[in-house]
Tab-separated table of C-alpha atoms and ligand atoms in Angstrom:
chain	number	residue	atom	x	y	z
A	240	MET	CA	87.691	131.898	107.728
A	241	SER	CA	86.930	130.893	104.130
A	242	ASN	CA	84.829	128.185	102.949
A	243	VAL	CA	87.123	126.164	100.680
A	244	LEU	CA	85.967	122.837	98.243
A	245	ASN	CA	87.853	119.926	99.824
A	246	TRP	CA	87.028	116.953	97.493
A	247	GLN	CA	88.396	114.037	99.692
A	248	LEU	CA	85.436	114.828	102.266
A	249	GLY	CA	83.069	115.545	99.600
A	250	ARG	CA	81.896	119.043	101.222
A	251	GLU	CA	82.893	122.589	101.237
A	252	MET	CA	84.708	123.179	104.693
A	253	ASP	CA	86.460	126.161	106.710
A	254	TYR	CA	89.942	126.774	106.721
A	255	PRO	CA	91.746	130.274	107.477
A	256	TYR	CA	92.835	131.322	104.283
A	257	ASP	CA	91.023	132.037	101.045
A	258	ALA	CA	91.562	128.576	98.495
A	259	ALA	CA	94.665	128.845	96.367
A	260	TYR	CA	96.092	126.061	94.081
A	261	PRO	CA	99.650	125.510	92.607
A	262	ASP	CA	99.696	124.729	88.965
A	263	GLN	CA	100.823	121.072	89.641
A	264	GLN	CA	100.790	119.549	92.962
A	265	PHE	CA	103.517	117.197	94.344
A	266	ALA	CA	101.536	113.813	95.207
A	267	PHE	CA	102.903	110.560	96.258
A	268	ILE	CA	101.399	106.889	96.573
A	269	PHE	CA	102.690	104.441	98.851
A	270	ASN	CA	101.686	100.728	98.626
A	271	ILE	CA	101.820	99.847	101.999
A	272	ASN	CA	101.649	95.546	100.832
A	273	ARG	CA	105.252	95.845	99.759
A	274	CYS	CA	107.084	97.737	102.660
A	275	ILE	CA	109.586	95.627	104.370
A	276	GLY	CA	110.455	97.959	106.970
A	277	CYS	CA	113.916	98.456	106.008
A	278	GLN	CA	114.163	102.024	107.070
A	279	THR	CA	116.220	102.734	103.662
A	280	CYS	CA	114.372	105.674	103.060
A	281	THR	CA	114.580	106.880	106.566
A	282	MET	CA	118.515	106.791	106.043
A	283	ALA	CA	118.570	108.482	102.368
A	284	CYS	CA	116.198	111.252	103.841
A	285	LYS	CA	118.674	111.997	107.217
A	286	SER	CA	121.769	111.593	105.513
A	287	THR	CA	120.626	114.217	102.533
A	288	TRP	CA	119.080	116.683	104.631
A	289	THR	CA	119.053	116.134	108.427
A	290	PHE	CA	122.735	115.311	109.583
A	291	SER	CA	123.494	118.835	111.482
A	292	LYS	CA	123.569	119.273	114.857
A	293	GLY	CA	120.144	120.344	116.089
A	294	GLN	CA	118.690	117.846	113.647
A	295	GLU	CA	119.210	114.561	115.793
A	296	TYR	CA	115.130	113.890	116.197
A	297	MET	CA	114.256	115.123	113.034
A	298	TRP	CA	113.118	112.089	110.832
A	299	TRP	CA	111.264	114.048	107.718
A	300	ASN	CA	110.679	110.297	106.836
A	301	ASN	CA	109.847	107.581	109.069
A	302	VAL	CA	108.528	104.401	109.152
A	303	GLU	CA	106.443	103.310	111.943
A	304	THR	CA	104.622	100.237	112.742
A	305	LYS	CA	100.968	100.297	113.352
A	306	PRO	CA	99.074	99.684	114.979
A	307	TYR	CA	101.089	100.725	118.389
A	308	GLY	CA	104.207	102.722	116.847
A	309	GLY	CA	104.079	106.431	116.131
A	310	TYR	CA	106.431	109.252	115.695
A	311	PRO	CA	105.943	111.299	117.917
A	312	HIS	CA	104.495	108.616	119.990
A	313	HIS	CA	100.783	107.794	119.672
A	314	TRP	CA	100.450	110.951	117.480
A	315	ASP	CA	97.093	110.114	115.319
A	316	VAL	CA	95.359	108.506	118.323
A	317	LYS	CA	95.658	112.003	120.342
A	318	THR	CA	94.502	113.712	117.637
A	319	LEU	CA	91.568	111.540	116.812
A	320	ASP	CA	90.609	111.703	120.422
A	321	LEU	CA	90.705	115.387	120.141
A	322	LEU	CA	88.341	115.483	117.312
A	323	GLU	CA	86.159	112.877	119.312
A	324	GLN	CA	85.880	115.533	122.120
A	325	ALA	CA	85.153	118.064	119.999
A	326	ASN	CA	82.530	116.146	118.330
A	327	PRO	CA	81.388	113.537	120.057
A	328	GLY	CA	80.032	110.496	118.119
A	329	GLY	CA	79.360	112.543	114.904
A	330	GLN	CA	83.018	111.808	113.472
A	331	ASN	CA	81.271	109.785	110.485
A	332	TRP	CA	80.769	109.590	106.665
A	333	GLY	CA	77.535	109.092	104.942
A	334	GLY	CA	76.406	109.618	101.048
A	335	LYS	CA	77.511	107.857	98.335
A	336	PRO	CA	80.761	108.331	96.368
A	337	GLU	CA	80.507	110.731	93.515
A	338	ASP	CA	83.184	111.870	90.692
A	339	VAL	CA	86.555	113.468	91.796
A	340	LYS	CA	84.319	116.260	93.879
A	341	ALA	CA	83.394	113.375	96.453
A	342	PRO	CA	84.769	109.916	95.429
A	343	TYR	CA	84.740	108.222	99.090
A	344	GLY	CA	81.213	110.301	100.050
A	345	LYS	CA	80.748	112.802	102.677
A	346	PHE	CA	82.510	113.549	105.657
A	347	ASN	CA	79.768	114.618	108.186
A	348	GLY	CA	82.550	115.210	111.051
A	349	LYS	CA	84.288	117.962	112.138
A	350	THR	CA	87.952	118.609	110.711
A	351	ILE	CA	90.596	119.980	112.905
A	352	PHE	CA	89.933	123.534	111.219
A	353	GLU	CA	86.050	123.218	112.370
A	354	ALA	CA	86.782	121.939	115.506
A	355	ALA	CA	89.036	124.144	116.550
A	356	LYS	CA	86.066	126.932	117.253
A	357	THR	CA	85.194	124.861	119.778
A	358	PHE	CA	88.691	125.252	121.991
A	359	ILE	CA	88.731	128.868	122.889
A	360	GLY	CA	91.764	130.045	124.855
A	361	PRO	CA	93.002	133.297	126.227
A	362	GLU	CA	94.126	134.419	122.904
A	363	GLY	CA	90.712	133.402	121.125
A	364	ALA	CA	90.061	130.387	119.006
A	365	ASN	CA	92.876	128.106	117.657
A	366	ARG	CA	92.956	127.925	114.276
A	367	ALA	CA	93.273	124.193	113.940
A	368	LEU	CA	92.452	121.673	116.855
A	369	GLY	CA	95.850	120.136	117.914
A	370	TYR	CA	98.320	119.651	120.806
A	371	LEU	CA	102.374	119.921	121.224
A	372	PRO	CA	103.837	116.523	121.620
A	373	THR	CA	106.150	116.401	124.943
A	374	ASP	CA	110.046	116.155	124.450
A	375	GLU	CA	109.715	112.120	125.875
A	376	GLU	CA	107.103	111.630	122.820
A	377	TRP	CA	109.864	112.582	120.505
A	378	SER	CA	112.768	110.261	122.179
A	379	ALA	CA	111.971	107.350	120.343
A	380	PRO	CA	111.302	107.233	116.608
A	381	ASN	CA	110.672	103.697	116.159
A	382	ARG	CA	109.112	102.476	119.553
A	383	TYR	CA	107.272	98.955	119.181
A	384	GLU	CA	108.756	98.145	115.675
A	385	ASP	CA	107.558	94.880	114.612
A	386	HIS	CA	105.519	94.665	117.391
A	387	PRO	CA	101.748	93.184	116.783
A	388	VAL	CA	98.655	93.075	118.016
A	389	GLY	CA	96.651	89.901	118.747
A	390	ASN	CA	96.984	87.704	121.362
A	391	GLU	CA	95.646	84.298	121.665
A	392	LYS	CA	93.027	83.937	124.436
A	393	GLY	CA	94.580	87.032	125.716
A	394	VAL	CA	97.551	85.560	127.078
A	395	LYS	CA	100.414	88.258	126.133
A	396	GLY	CA	103.101	87.225	123.580
A	397	GLN	CA	101.371	84.156	122.394
A	398	TYR	CA	99.755	84.737	119.137
A	399	PHE	CA	97.946	82.739	117.070
A	400	LYS	CA	99.602	79.075	115.623
A	401	GLY	CA	96.644	77.978	113.601
A	402	GLY	CA	98.335	80.060	110.272
A	403	GLU	CA	96.268	83.171	109.172
A	404	LEU	CA	94.009	83.778	106.421
A	405	LEU	CA	92.768	86.834	104.105
A	406	PRO	CA	90.229	88.683	104.492
A	407	GLU	CA	91.664	89.675	108.348
A	408	HIS	CA	94.755	88.631	110.133
A	409	LYS	CA	93.957	87.650	113.425
A	410	THR	CA	97.502	88.534	114.800
A	411	TRP	CA	99.016	91.529	112.589
A	412	PHE	CA	100.954	94.735	111.745
A	413	PHE	CA	102.198	96.497	109.386
A	414	TYR	CA	104.636	99.284	108.682
A	415	LEU	CA	103.376	102.967	107.859
A	416	ALA	CA	105.921	105.190	105.878
A	417	ARG	CA	105.391	108.617	106.168
A	418	ILE	CA	106.749	112.301	105.267
A	419	CYS	CA	104.610	115.460	105.295
A	420	ASN	CA	102.001	115.035	102.898
A	421	HIS	CA	102.302	118.685	101.292
A	422	CYS	CA	98.773	119.337	102.082
A	423	SER	CA	96.354	121.515	100.087
A	424	TYR	CA	95.147	122.908	103.338
A	425	PRO	CA	98.182	122.592	105.451
A	426	ALA	CA	97.671	122.725	109.130
A	427	CYS	CA	100.764	124.580	109.618
A	428	LEU	CA	100.741	127.113	107.302
A	429	ALA	CA	97.588	128.216	108.778
A	430	ALA	CA	98.810	128.325	112.299
A	431	CYS	CA	101.586	129.852	111.900
A	432	PRO	CA	101.325	133.304	113.372
A	433	ARG	CA	104.462	134.906	111.300
A	434	ASN	CA	103.502	133.943	107.747
A	435	ALA	CA	106.446	131.910	107.432
A	436	ILE	CA	105.197	128.748	105.827
A	437	TYR	CA	103.927	128.980	102.300
A	438	LYS	CA	103.040	126.699	99.182
A	439	ARG	CA	105.318	126.879	96.041
A	440	PRO	CA	102.570	127.746	93.367
A	441	GLU	CA	104.811	126.108	90.875
A	442	ASP	CA	104.258	122.449	92.797
A	443	GLY	CA	102.638	122.795	96.153
A	444	ILE	CA	105.065	121.805	98.325
A	445	VAL	CA	105.177	123.247	101.867
A	446	LEU	CA	108.474	125.447	103.181
A	447	ILE	CA	109.164	126.833	105.886
A	448	ASP	CA	110.960	130.209	105.427
A	449	GLN	CA	114.027	130.616	108.017
A	450	GLU	CA	114.085	133.906	107.916
A	451	ARG	CA	110.892	134.309	108.995
A	452	CYS	CA	110.398	131.901	111.427
A	453	ARG	CA	110.605	132.486	115.208
A	454	GLY	CA	110.041	129.028	116.695
A	455	TYR	CA	106.792	129.370	118.300
A	456	ARG	CA	105.772	126.058	116.928
A	457	LYS	CA	102.533	126.286	116.282
A	458	CYS	CA	103.028	124.458	113.027
A	459	MET	CA	104.058	121.618	115.367
A	460	GLU	CA	101.160	121.952	117.787
A	461	ALA	CA	98.528	121.976	114.142
A	462	CYS	CA	100.052	119.930	111.962
A	463	PRO	CA	97.876	116.350	113.021
A	464	TYR	CA	100.600	114.381	110.952
A	465	LYS	CA	103.102	115.450	112.948
A	466	LYS	CA	105.416	116.555	110.476
A	467	THR	CA	107.305	119.921	111.469
A	468	PHE	CA	110.338	119.761	113.976
A	469	TYR	CA	111.939	122.125	115.830
A	470	ARG	CA	115.384	122.834	115.956
A	471	GLY	CA	117.399	123.918	119.043
A	472	THR	CA	120.312	124.978	117.548
A	473	THR	CA	118.639	127.608	115.000
A	474	ARG	CA	115.451	127.955	117.214
A	475	THR	CA	113.184	127.886	114.164
A	476	THR	CA	110.719	124.438	112.917
A	477	GLU	CA	112.350	122.425	109.770
A	478	LYS	CA	110.252	120.306	107.951
A	479	CYS	CA	110.361	117.860	104.539
A	480	ILE	CA	111.122	120.236	101.702
A	481	GLY	CA	110.095	117.363	99.141
A	482	CYS	CA	113.665	117.393	97.712
A	483	PHE	CA	112.510	120.713	95.594
A	484	PRO	CA	115.907	120.493	93.807
A	485	ARG	CA	115.140	117.183	92.669
A	486	VAL	CA	111.886	117.757	91.937
A	487	GLU	CA	112.999	121.170	89.658
A	488	GLY	CA	115.656	118.904	87.343
A	489	LYS	CA	118.587	120.658	89.313
A	490	ASP	CA	120.145	117.031	90.461
A	491	GLN	CA	123.039	116.450	88.414
A	492	ALA	CA	121.813	112.699	87.851
A	493	GLY	CA	118.608	114.114	86.345
A	494	HIS	CA	120.203	115.902	83.259
A	495	GLY	CA	117.633	118.417	83.697
A	496	LEU	CA	114.475	116.591	83.907
A	497	PRO	CA	112.544	115.948	87.043
A	498	MET	CA	113.534	113.569	89.502
A	499	GLN	CA	111.922	111.637	92.278
A	500	THR	CA	112.902	112.731	96.247
A	501	ARG	CA	115.576	110.647	98.004
A	502	CYS	CA	113.121	108.492	99.951
A	503	MET	CA	110.904	107.570	96.847
A	504	ALA	CA	114.283	106.556	95.010
A	505	SER	CA	115.879	104.550	97.507
A	506	CYS	CA	113.167	102.365	98.225
A	507	ILE	CA	114.038	98.821	98.520
A	508	GLY	CA	110.652	97.516	98.217
A	509	HIS	CA	109.420	99.556	95.289
A	510	ILE	CA	106.642	100.450	97.218
A	511	ARG	CA	106.851	104.416	96.481
A	512	LEU	CA	105.676	106.305	93.314
A	513	GLN	CA	106.114	109.801	93.144
A	514	GLY	CA	104.322	112.180	90.828
A	515	LEU	CA	103.012	115.940	89.981
A	516	ILE	CA	99.233	116.184	89.202
A	517	GLU	CA	97.554	118.893	87.212
A	518	LEU	CA	95.005	120.730	89.332
A	519	ASN	CA	91.560	122.097	87.846
A	520	LYS	CA	90.681	125.553	88.859
A	521	ASP	CA	88.819	124.013	91.687
A	522	GLY	CA	91.518	121.998	93.403
A	523	THR	CA	90.330	118.669	92.182
A	524	TRP	CA	92.424	116.429	89.929
A	525	LYS	CA	92.215	117.256	86.260
A	526	GLU	CA	91.569	114.257	84.375
A	527	ASN	CA	94.768	112.439	83.050
A	528	ARG	CA	93.593	108.761	82.099
A	529	ARG	CA	97.337	108.275	81.751
A	530	SER	CA	99.214	109.487	84.363
A	531	PRO	CA	99.790	106.681	86.872
A	532	LEU	CA	98.823	108.553	90.131
A	533	TYR	CA	95.295	109.561	88.469
A	534	TYR	CA	95.057	105.826	87.600
A	535	LEU	CA	95.506	104.473	90.926
A	536	VAL	CA	93.419	107.310	93.172
A	537	HIS	CA	90.767	108.190	90.881
A	538	VAL	CA	90.345	105.297	88.153
A	539	ALA	CA	91.203	101.801	89.994
A	540	LYS	CA	90.608	103.775	93.042
A	541	VAL	CA	92.933	101.581	95.034
A	542	ALA	CA	95.114	104.434	96.840
A	543	LEU	CA	93.598	106.654	99.411
A	544	PRO	CA	94.529	109.432	101.533
A	545	LEU	CA	96.075	109.349	105.018
A	546	TYR	CA	93.468	110.304	107.754
A	547	PRO	CA	91.347	112.832	104.891
A	548	GLN	CA	89.113	113.632	108.365
A	549	PHE	CA	91.618	115.584	109.545
A	550	GLY	CA	90.871	118.111	106.700
A	551	THR	CA	94.562	119.164	105.183
A	552	GLU	CA	93.899	117.425	102.109
A	553	PRO	CA	96.857	115.528	102.323
A	554	ASN	CA	98.889	114.631	99.061
A	555	GLY	CA	100.220	111.175	100.078
A	556	TYR	CA	98.091	108.235	99.200
A	557	TYR	CA	98.417	104.644	100.611
A	558	ILE	CA	97.105	100.721	99.023
A	559	PRO	CA	96.108	99.666	102.207
A	560	PRO	CA	97.124	96.752	103.718
A	561	ARG	CA	95.126	93.355	102.862
A	562	TRP	CA	95.462	91.175	105.845
A	563	VAL	CA	94.246	94.143	108.408
A	564	PRO	CA	90.901	94.205	110.375
A	565	ARG	CA	88.739	96.482	108.407
A	566	ASP	CA	87.554	98.652	111.099
A	567	TYR	CA	91.347	99.868	111.905
A	568	LEU	CA	91.770	100.663	108.043
A	569	LYS	CA	88.276	102.819	107.572
A	570	GLN	CA	89.590	104.788	110.431
A	571	MET	CA	92.476	105.866	108.904
A	572	PHE	CA	91.661	105.792	105.061
A	573	GLY	CA	87.928	106.463	104.843
A	574	PRO	CA	85.261	104.664	103.495
A	575	GLY	CA	87.276	103.632	100.558
A	576	VAL	CA	89.040	100.490	101.948
A	577	ASP	CA	86.846	97.750	100.942
A	578	GLN	CA	86.540	98.554	97.473
A	579	ALA	CA	90.540	99.269	97.170
A	580	ILE	CA	91.624	96.459	99.001
A	581	GLU	CA	89.323	94.124	96.619
A	582	ARG	CA	90.292	95.672	93.634
A	583	TYR	CA	94.222	95.436	94.781
A	584	SER	CA	93.464	91.377	95.565
A	585	TYR	CA	92.112	90.711	92.115
A	586	PRO	CA	93.761	93.202	90.221
A	587	ASP	CA	93.147	93.455	86.395
A	588	ARG	CA	95.474	93.743	83.734
A	589	GLU	CA	95.979	97.307	83.682
A	590	LEU	CA	96.350	97.725	87.217
A	591	LEU	CA	98.849	94.752	87.244
A	592	ALA	CA	100.621	96.808	84.644
A	593	VAL	CA	100.771	99.859	86.662
A	594	LEU	CA	101.913	98.704	89.505
A	595	GLN	CA	105.252	97.468	87.977
A	596	LEU	CA	106.359	101.404	87.534
A	597	PHE	CA	106.751	101.845	91.596
A	598	ARG	CA	110.532	102.680	91.871
A	599	ARG	CA	111.720	101.499	88.413
A	600	SER	CA	113.383	104.868	88.157
A	601	ASN	CA	114.606	107.767	89.840
A	602	ARG	CA	112.692	110.136	86.935
A	603	ILE	CA	109.229	111.511	87.860
A	604	ILE	CA	106.876	109.688	85.433
A	605	TYR	CA	104.098	111.624	83.938
A	606	ARG	CA	102.487	109.516	81.548
A	607	TYR	CA	102.535	105.643	81.181
A	608	GLU	CA	101.351	103.112	77.706
A	609	ILE	CA	100.525	99.722	78.096
A	610	LYS	CA	101.493	97.087	75.407
A	611	GLU	CA	99.890	93.818	75.551
A	612	GLY	CA	101.488	90.642	75.980
A	613	ALA	CA	101.103	86.911	75.748
A	614	LYS	CA	98.752	84.849	78.218
A	615	ILE	CA	101.390	83.170	81.015
A	616	TYR	CA	99.364	81.754	84.104
A	617	GLU	CA	96.134	80.591	84.810
A	618	ALA	CA	94.689	79.657	88.502
A	619	THR	CA	91.930	80.123	90.542
A	620	LEU	CA	92.982	82.173	93.403
A	621	ARG	CA	90.636	82.563	96.494
A	622	GLY	CA	87.688	80.770	94.679
A	623	ARG	CA	87.865	83.321	91.522
A	624	LYS	CA	89.434	82.066	88.315
A	625	ILE	CA	92.384	84.810	87.664
A	626	THR	CA	94.595	85.173	84.433
A	627	LEU	CA	98.005	86.761	84.055
A	628	TYR	CA	99.338	88.206	80.831
A	629	ASN	CA	103.098	89.606	80.368
A	630	ASP	CA	101.933	93.057	79.229
A	631	THR	CA	104.750	95.350	79.320
A	632	VAL	CA	104.286	99.054	80.539
A	633	ILE	CA	106.066	102.112	79.580
A	634	ALA	CA	106.991	104.994	81.491
A	635	TYR	CA	107.268	108.569	79.904
A	636	GLY	CA	109.017	111.631	81.661
A	637	GLN	CA	107.882	115.586	81.527
A	638	ASN	CA	109.324	115.741	77.884
A	639	GLY	CA	107.635	112.854	76.390
A	640	LYS	CA	110.506	111.077	76.311
A	641	GLU	CA	110.589	107.244	77.043
A	642	ILE	CA	112.361	106.656	80.686
A	643	PHE	CA	111.790	102.873	80.943
A	644	ARG	CA	109.819	99.899	80.013
A	645	THR	CA	109.273	97.076	82.014
A	646	GLN	CA	107.268	93.457	81.588
A	647	VAL	CA	104.672	92.117	84.195
A	648	GLU	CA	106.589	89.257	84.394
A	649	GLU	CA	110.196	90.033	86.177
A	650	PRO	CA	113.021	88.272	84.232
A	651	VAL	CA	114.940	85.379	86.300
A	652	HIS	CA	118.675	86.167	86.437
A	653	VAL	CA	120.795	82.953	87.464
A	654	ARG	CA	124.151	84.062	88.947
A	655	PRO	CA	126.638	81.943	87.415
A	656	ASN	CA	128.391	78.991	89.308
A	657	LYS	CA	131.827	81.029	89.532
A	658	HIS	CA	130.193	83.786	92.071
A	659	ALA	CA	128.162	81.376	93.500
A	660	ASN	CA	129.797	82.135	97.271
A	661	SER	CA	130.873	85.858	96.634
A	662	ILE	CA	128.966	89.204	97.171
B	82	SF4	S1	101.811	117.366	106.518
B	82	SF4	FE1	101.559	118.888	108.473
B	82	SF4	S2	104.273	119.745	108.137
B	82	SF4	FE2	103.430	118.817	105.965
B	82	SF4	S3	101.716	120.264	104.807
B	82	SF4	FE3	100.537	118.756	105.823
B	82	SF4	S4	100.081	120.214	108.111
B	82	SF4	FE4	101.808	120.793	106.925
B	83	SF4	S1	112.620	102.237	101.857
B	83	SF4	FE1	110.820	101.181	101.017
B	83	SF4	S2	110.329	99.133	101.795
B	83	SF4	FE2	112.237	100.233	103.157
B	83	SF4	S3	111.175	101.023	104.842
B	83	SF4	FE3	111.154	102.579	103.170
B	83	SF4	S4	109.244	102.571	102.295
B	83	SF4	FE4	109.577	100.386	103.538
């Protein structure tokens, strides 16, 4: 085992290989508050990459209803349980949030790599703590869709009728859209006995070499997010490839410029923003104040990693849903939840402008600028004064050229009468 810096945990941790970081890292932010569970992203991915024989149960992109849903079933609860068994009562956070090396404080518990040392089997210790889901657990990708939690007086099916108020709804659910996190310390890669899994040095996308893979499924056991899938027709595992031809700028529609993945580009709810992050030598994010991802993760701190305590340093970040009980969210996104929801609920001028960049274009945004506009609205929101300005936010691509510009106040289009009843 090597010692590597996991900045999401605010400390060094064990990992089977020495640290090696790409020039830039594929990363994305999903705003859960906006997801409508339409599954357009799921179908965009399926119809592009996994429509062939043997791929029927492969959902590289899936959207599950929390708290009950999950694909495979209960994937997160099962891994959290294993970690708790390995380190009873010790899975917690401490310390104070610091700079880019410890933005959420310090994780005191054990990661899946550290906890694996306590499970010694006939072949020695595993490289990552995990489990292999059963066929039954892979059988229904959207079990419990739209199923809420929270019954009035404990009566099944009877939900609260008195209306709901922030900060926490009594009856709640939310949609969690998921793809492979193209982790900085991938557990799938760590566990593969064939060295068939690798992380591309140019963009950090994690791929499985289909020539080397023998289908031992060690990656499926180790990945805590359960994002590698077995294909019976080829006896290999496959996973999300980050739409790498698009990221490389090879999609015809991109005219040579990097494009966002199919799932990002098709998102109806405008919840998704994908980018490429420049890294420092120690794997932390290079300061880049005008990158929308850097701004949302490290400046506004509204976007948080999914289950950072697993220890893989996932590169998928989420703006947590405002209405969900905080303890549930803190288990899922770490101790930054309160601050993230506070900032998102009362956004300042810059945050409101940057939130308009999500899914406005197929191209990858490298930089943004804001041009100030007129005051358009003033009101009191949950006891606080808010003021809205119609600022313009401008997105720039890899070549420094403008991709698009948009405003905080969206234009209203009125359909002419002659089209009133037509599609
Ligand atoms: S999410 Fe899973 S499959 Fe994807 S890189 Fe991380 S460990 Fe590997
Ligand atoms: S397309 Fe967007 S809004 Fe629809 S389910 Fe996927 S992430 Fe959610």
